[in-house]
Short mmCIF file of N, CA and C in Angstrom, two decimals:
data_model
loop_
_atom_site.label_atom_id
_atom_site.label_comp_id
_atom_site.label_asym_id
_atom_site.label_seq_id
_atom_site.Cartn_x
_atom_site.Cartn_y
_atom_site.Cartn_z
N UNK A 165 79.37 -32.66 37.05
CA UNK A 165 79.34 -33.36 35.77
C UNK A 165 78.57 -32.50 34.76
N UNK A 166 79.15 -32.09 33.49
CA UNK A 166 78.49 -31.80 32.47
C UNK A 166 76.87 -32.65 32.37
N UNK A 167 76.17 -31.51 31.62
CA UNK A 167 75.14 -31.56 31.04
C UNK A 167 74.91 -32.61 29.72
N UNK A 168 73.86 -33.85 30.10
CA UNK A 168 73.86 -34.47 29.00
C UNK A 168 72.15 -34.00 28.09
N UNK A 169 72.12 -33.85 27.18
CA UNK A 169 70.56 -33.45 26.38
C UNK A 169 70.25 -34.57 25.51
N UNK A 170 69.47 -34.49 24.78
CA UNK A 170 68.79 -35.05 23.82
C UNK A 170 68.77 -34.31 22.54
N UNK A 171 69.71 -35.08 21.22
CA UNK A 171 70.03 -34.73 20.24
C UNK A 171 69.44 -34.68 19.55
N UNK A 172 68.77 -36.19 19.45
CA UNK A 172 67.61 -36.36 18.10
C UNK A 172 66.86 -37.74 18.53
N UNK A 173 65.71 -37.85 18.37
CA UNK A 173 64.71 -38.70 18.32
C UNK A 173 65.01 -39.69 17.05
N UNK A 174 65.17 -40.71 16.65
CA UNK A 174 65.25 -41.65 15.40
C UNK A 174 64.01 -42.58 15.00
N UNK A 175 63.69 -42.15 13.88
CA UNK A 175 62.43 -43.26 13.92
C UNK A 175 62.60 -44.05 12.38
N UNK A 176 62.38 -45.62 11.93
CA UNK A 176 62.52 -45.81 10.75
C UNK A 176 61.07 -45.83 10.29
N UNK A 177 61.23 -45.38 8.74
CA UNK A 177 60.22 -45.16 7.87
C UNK A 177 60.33 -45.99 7.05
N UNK A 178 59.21 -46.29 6.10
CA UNK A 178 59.70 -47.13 4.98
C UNK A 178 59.54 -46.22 3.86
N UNK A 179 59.11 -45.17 3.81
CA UNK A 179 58.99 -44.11 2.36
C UNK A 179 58.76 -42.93 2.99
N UNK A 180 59.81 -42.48 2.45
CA UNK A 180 60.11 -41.22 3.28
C UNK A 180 59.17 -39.54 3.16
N UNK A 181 58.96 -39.60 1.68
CA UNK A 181 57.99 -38.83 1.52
C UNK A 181 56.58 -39.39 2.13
N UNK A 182 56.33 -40.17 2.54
CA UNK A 182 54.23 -40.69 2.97
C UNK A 182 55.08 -39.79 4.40
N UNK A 183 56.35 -40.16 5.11
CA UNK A 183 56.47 -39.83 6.16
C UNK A 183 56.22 -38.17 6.33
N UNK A 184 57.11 -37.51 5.48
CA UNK A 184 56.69 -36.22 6.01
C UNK A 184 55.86 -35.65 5.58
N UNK A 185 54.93 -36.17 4.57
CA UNK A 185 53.51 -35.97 4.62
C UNK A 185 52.48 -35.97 6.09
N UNK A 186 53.35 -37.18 7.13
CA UNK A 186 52.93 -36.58 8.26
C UNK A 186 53.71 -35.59 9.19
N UNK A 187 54.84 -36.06 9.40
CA UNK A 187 55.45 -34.64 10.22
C UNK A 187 55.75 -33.47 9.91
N UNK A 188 55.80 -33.60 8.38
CA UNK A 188 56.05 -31.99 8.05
C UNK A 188 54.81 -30.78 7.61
N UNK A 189 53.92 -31.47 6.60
CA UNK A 189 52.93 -31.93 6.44
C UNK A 189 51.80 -31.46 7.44
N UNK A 190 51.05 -32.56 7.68
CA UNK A 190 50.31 -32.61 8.91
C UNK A 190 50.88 -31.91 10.08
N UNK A 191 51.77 -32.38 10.89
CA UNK A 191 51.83 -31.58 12.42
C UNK A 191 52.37 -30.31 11.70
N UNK A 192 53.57 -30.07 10.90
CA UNK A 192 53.77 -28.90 11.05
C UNK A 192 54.90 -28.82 11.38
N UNK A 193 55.88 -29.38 11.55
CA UNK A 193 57.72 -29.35 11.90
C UNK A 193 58.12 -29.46 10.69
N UNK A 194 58.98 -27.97 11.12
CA UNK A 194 60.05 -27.94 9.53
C UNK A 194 61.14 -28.30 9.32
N UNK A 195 61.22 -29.16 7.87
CA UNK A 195 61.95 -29.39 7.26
C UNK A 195 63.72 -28.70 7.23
N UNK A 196 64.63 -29.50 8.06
CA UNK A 196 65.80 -28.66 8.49
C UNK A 196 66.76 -29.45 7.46
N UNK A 197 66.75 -30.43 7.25
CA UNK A 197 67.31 -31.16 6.62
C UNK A 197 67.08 -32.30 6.03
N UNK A 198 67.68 -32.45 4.33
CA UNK A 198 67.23 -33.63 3.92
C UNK A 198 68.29 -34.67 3.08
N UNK A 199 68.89 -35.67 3.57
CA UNK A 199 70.47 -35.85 2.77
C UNK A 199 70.32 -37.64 3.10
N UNK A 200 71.26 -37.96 2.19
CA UNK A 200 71.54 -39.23 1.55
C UNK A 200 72.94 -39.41 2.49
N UNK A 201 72.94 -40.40 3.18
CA UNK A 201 74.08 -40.81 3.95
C UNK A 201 74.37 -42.54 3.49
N UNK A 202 75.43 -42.47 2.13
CA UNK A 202 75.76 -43.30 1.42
C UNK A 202 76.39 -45.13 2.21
N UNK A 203 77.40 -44.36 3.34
CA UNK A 203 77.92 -45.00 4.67
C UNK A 203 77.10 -45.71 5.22
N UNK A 204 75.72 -45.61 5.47
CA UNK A 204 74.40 -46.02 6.48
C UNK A 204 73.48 -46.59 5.50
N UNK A 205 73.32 -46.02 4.38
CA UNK A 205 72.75 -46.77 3.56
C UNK A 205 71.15 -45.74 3.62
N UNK A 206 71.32 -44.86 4.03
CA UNK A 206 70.11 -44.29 4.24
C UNK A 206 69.43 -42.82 3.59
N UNK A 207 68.23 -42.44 3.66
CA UNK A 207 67.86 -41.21 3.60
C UNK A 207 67.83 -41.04 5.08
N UNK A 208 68.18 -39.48 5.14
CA UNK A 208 67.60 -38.97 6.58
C UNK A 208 66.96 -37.73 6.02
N UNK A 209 66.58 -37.60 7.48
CA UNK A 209 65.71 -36.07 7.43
C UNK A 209 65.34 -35.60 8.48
N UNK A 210 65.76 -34.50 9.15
CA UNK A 210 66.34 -33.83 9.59
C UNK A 210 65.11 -32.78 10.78
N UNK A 211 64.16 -33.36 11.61
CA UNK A 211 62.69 -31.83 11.43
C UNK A 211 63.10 -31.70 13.12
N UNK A 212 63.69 -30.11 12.62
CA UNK A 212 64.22 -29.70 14.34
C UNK A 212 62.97 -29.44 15.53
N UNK A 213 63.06 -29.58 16.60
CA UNK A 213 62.06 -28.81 17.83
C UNK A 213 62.69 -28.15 18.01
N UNK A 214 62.00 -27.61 19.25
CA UNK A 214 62.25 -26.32 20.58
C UNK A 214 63.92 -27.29 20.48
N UNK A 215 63.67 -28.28 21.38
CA UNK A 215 65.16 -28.67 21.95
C UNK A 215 65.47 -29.75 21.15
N UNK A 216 66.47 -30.46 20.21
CA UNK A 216 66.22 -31.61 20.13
C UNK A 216 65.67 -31.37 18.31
N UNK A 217 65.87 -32.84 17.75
CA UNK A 217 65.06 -32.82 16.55
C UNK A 217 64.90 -33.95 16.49
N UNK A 218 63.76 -34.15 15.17
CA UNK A 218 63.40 -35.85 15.07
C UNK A 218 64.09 -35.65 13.87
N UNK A 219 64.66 -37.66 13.67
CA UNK A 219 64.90 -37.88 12.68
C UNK A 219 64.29 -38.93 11.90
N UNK A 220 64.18 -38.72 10.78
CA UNK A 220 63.51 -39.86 9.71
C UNK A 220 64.05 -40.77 9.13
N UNK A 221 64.69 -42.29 9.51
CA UNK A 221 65.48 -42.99 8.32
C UNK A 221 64.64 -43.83 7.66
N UNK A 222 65.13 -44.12 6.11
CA UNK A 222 64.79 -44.06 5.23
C UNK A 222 65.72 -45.43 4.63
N UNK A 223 65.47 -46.76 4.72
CA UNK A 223 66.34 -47.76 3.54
C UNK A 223 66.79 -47.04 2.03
N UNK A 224 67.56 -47.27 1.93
CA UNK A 224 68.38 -46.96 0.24
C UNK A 224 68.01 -48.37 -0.82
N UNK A 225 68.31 -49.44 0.11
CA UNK A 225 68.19 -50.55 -0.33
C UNK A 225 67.77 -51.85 0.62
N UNK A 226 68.11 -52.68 0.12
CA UNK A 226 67.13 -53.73 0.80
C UNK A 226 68.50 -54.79 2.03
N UNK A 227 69.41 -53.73 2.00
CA UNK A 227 70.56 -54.48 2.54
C UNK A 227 71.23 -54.03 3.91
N UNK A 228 70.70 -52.55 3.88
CA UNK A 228 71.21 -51.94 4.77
C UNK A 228 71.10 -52.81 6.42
N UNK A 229 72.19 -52.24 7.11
CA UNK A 229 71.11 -52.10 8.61
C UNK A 229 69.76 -51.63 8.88
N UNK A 230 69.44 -50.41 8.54
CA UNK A 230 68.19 -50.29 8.57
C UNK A 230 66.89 -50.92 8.05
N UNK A 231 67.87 -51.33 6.86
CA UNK A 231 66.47 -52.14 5.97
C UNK A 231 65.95 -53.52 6.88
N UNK A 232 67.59 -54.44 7.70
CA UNK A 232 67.17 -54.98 8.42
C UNK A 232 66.40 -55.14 9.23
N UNK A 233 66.58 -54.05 9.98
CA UNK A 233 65.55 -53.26 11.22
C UNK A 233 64.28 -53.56 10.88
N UNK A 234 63.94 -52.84 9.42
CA UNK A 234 63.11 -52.49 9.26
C UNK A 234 62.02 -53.34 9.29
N UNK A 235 62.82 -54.79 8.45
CA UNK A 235 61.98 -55.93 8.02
C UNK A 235 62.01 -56.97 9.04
N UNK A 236 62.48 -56.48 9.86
CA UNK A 236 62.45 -57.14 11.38
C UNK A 236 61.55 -56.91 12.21
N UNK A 237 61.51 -55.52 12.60
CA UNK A 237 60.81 -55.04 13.49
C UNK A 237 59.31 -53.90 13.74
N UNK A 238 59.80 -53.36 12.06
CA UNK A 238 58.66 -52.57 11.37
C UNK A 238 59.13 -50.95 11.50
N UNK A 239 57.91 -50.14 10.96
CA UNK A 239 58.58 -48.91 11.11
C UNK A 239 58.39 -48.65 12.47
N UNK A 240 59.11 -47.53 13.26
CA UNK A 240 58.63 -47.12 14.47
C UNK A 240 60.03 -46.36 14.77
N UNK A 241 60.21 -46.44 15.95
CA UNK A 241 61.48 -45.61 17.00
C UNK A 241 62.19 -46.77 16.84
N UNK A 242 63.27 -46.17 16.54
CA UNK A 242 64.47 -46.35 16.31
C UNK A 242 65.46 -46.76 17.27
N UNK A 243 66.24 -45.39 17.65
CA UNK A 243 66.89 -45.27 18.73
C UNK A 243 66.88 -43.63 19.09
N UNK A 244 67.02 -43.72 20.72
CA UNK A 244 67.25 -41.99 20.93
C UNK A 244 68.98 -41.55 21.05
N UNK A 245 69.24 -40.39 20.42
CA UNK A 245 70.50 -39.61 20.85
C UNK A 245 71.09 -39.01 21.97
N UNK A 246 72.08 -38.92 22.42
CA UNK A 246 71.98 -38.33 23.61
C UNK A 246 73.18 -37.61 23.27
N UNK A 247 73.54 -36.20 23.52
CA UNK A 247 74.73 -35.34 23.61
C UNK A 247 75.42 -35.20 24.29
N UNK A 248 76.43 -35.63 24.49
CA UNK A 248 77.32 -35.93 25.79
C UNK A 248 78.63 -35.00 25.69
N UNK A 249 79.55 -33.75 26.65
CA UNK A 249 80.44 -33.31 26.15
C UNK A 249 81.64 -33.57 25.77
N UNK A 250 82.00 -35.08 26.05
CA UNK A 250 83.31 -35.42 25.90
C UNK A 250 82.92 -37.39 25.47
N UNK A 251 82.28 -37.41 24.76
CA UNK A 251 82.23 -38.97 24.09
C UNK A 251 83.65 -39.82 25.01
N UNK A 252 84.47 -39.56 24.76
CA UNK A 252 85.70 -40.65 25.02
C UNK A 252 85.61 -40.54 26.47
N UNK A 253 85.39 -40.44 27.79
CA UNK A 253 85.01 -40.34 28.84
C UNK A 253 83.87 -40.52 29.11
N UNK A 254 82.70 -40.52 28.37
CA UNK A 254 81.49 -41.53 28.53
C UNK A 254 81.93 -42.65 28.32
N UNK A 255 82.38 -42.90 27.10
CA UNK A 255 82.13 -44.20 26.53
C UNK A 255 83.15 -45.06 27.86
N UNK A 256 84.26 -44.74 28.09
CA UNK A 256 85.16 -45.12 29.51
C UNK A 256 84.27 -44.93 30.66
N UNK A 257 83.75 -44.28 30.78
CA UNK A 257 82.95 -44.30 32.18
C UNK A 257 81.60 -45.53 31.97
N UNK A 258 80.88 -45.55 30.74
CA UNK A 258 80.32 -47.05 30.47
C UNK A 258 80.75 -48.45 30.54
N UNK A 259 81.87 -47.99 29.95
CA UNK A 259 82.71 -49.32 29.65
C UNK A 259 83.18 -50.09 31.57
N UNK A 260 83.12 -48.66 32.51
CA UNK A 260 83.43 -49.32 33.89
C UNK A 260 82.05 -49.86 34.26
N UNK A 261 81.25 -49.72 33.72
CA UNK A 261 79.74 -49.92 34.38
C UNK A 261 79.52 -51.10 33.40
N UNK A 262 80.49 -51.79 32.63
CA UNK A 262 80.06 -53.04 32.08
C UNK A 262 78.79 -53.01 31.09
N UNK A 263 78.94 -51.78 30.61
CA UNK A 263 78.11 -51.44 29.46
C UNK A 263 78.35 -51.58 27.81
N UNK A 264 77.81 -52.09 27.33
CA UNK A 264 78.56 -52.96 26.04
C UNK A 264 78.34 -52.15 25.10
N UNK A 265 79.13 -51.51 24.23
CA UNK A 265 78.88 -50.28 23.63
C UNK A 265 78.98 -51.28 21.63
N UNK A 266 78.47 -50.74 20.71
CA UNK A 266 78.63 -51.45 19.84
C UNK A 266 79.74 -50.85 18.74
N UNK A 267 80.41 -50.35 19.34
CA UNK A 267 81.48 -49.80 18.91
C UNK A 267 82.95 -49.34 19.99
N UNK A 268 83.95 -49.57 19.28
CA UNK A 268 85.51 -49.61 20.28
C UNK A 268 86.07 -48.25 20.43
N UNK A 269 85.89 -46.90 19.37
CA UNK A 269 86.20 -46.33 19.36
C UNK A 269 84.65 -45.54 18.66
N UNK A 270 85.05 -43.90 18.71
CA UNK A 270 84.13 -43.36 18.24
C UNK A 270 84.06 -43.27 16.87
N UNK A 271 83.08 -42.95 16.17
CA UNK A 271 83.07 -42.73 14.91
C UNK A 271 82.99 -41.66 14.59
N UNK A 272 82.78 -40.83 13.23
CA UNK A 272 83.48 -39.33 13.03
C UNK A 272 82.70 -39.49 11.62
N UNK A 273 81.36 -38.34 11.61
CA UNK A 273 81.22 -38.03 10.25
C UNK A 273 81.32 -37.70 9.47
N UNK A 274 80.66 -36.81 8.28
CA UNK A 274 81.65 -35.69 7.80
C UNK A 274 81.88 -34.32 7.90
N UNK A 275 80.76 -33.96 9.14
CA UNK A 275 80.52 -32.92 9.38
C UNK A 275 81.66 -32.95 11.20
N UNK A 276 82.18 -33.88 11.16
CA UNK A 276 83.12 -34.09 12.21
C UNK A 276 82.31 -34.23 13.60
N UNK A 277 81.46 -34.82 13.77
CA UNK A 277 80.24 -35.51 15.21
C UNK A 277 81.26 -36.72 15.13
N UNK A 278 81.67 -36.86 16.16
CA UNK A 278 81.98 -38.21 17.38
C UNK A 278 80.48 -38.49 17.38
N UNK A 279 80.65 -40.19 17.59
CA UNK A 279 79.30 -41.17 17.60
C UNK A 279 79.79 -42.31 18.31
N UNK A 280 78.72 -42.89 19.37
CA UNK A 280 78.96 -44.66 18.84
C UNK A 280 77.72 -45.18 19.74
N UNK A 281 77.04 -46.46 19.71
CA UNK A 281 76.12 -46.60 19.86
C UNK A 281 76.22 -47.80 21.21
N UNK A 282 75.38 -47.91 22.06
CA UNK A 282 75.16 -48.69 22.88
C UNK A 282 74.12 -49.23 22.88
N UNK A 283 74.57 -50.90 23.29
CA UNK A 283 74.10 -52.38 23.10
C UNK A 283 72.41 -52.16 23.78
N UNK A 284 71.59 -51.84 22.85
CA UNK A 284 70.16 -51.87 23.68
C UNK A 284 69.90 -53.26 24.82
N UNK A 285 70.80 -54.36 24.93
CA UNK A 285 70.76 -55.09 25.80
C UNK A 285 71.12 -54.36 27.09
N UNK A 286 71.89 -53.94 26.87
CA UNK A 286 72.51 -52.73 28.10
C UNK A 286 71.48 -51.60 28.57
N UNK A 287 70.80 -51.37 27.73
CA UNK A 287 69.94 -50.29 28.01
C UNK A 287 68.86 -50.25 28.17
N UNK A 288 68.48 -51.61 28.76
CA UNK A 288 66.90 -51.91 28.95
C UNK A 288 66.20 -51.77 27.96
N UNK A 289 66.50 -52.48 26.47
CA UNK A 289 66.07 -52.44 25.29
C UNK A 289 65.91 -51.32 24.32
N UNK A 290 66.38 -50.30 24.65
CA UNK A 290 66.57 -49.41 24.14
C UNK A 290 68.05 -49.21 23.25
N UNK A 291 67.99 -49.13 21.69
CA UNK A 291 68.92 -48.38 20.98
C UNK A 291 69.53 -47.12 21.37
N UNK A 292 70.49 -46.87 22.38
CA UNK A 292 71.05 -45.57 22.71
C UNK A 292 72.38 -44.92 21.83
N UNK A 293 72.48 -43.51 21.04
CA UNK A 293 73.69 -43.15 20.32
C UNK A 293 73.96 -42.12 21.55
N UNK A 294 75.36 -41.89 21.41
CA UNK A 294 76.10 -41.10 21.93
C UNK A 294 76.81 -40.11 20.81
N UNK A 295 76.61 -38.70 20.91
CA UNK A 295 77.03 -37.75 19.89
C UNK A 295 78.18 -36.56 20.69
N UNK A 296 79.24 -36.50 20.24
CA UNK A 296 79.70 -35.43 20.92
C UNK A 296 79.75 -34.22 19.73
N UNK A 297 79.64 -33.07 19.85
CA UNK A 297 79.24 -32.18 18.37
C UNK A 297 80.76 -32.08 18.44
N UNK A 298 81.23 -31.29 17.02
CA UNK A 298 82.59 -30.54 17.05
C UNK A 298 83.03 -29.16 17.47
#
């Protein structure tokens, strides 16, 4: 079986600049990316490691999913990524393990990443994404 890794770390923020005032800032992880994802409703941002990067989301507005999250649960971790080489054969190989995925098919950004996310009920409370790169 292929190699699965760790894509990106997700954490929500509520102001995105106080945030990388600490991670970029303070610890010291650079700034790889910083973009408006209109679809999600979000800022992200992008601060790569060795393996792996964290990401920063950011509400746009007070409507989003995230904003939900946010005002639900507070800032913190999010969900983790996981890189998988063939998404449509995970997500089928979950789906036999009665794993409730929150999506039927994958999703496709614009940078062309396959996505879809699984039911943190399924995952021992954990928010899990599934990314296949292009």
């Amino acid at each position: 079986m292929a190699r699965i890794s760790i894509n990106h770390l997700a954490i929500v923020v509520e102001d995105m600049q106080a945030a990388l005032g600490f991670w970029r800032d303070a610890l010291g992880l650079p700034l790889g990316e910083l973009s408006r994802n209109l679809s999600e409703e979000v800022d992200i941002a992008f601060l790569p490691l060795e393996q792996g990067e964290i990401e920063l989301l950011a509400p746009i507005n007070e409507t989003s999913g995230v904003a939900r999250y946010l005002a639900k649960r507070g800032a913190g971790m999010h969900h983790i990524c996981l890189e998988v080489p063939d998404i449509e054969i995970t997500m089928q190989r979950l789906r036999d393990h009665a794993v409730e995925l929150l999506n039927d098919v994958p999703k496709i950004d614009d940078e062309g990443k396959r996505y879809c996310f699984i039911h943190p009920k399924s995952a021992f409370g954990v928010l899990v994404e599934l990314y296949q790169l292009p």
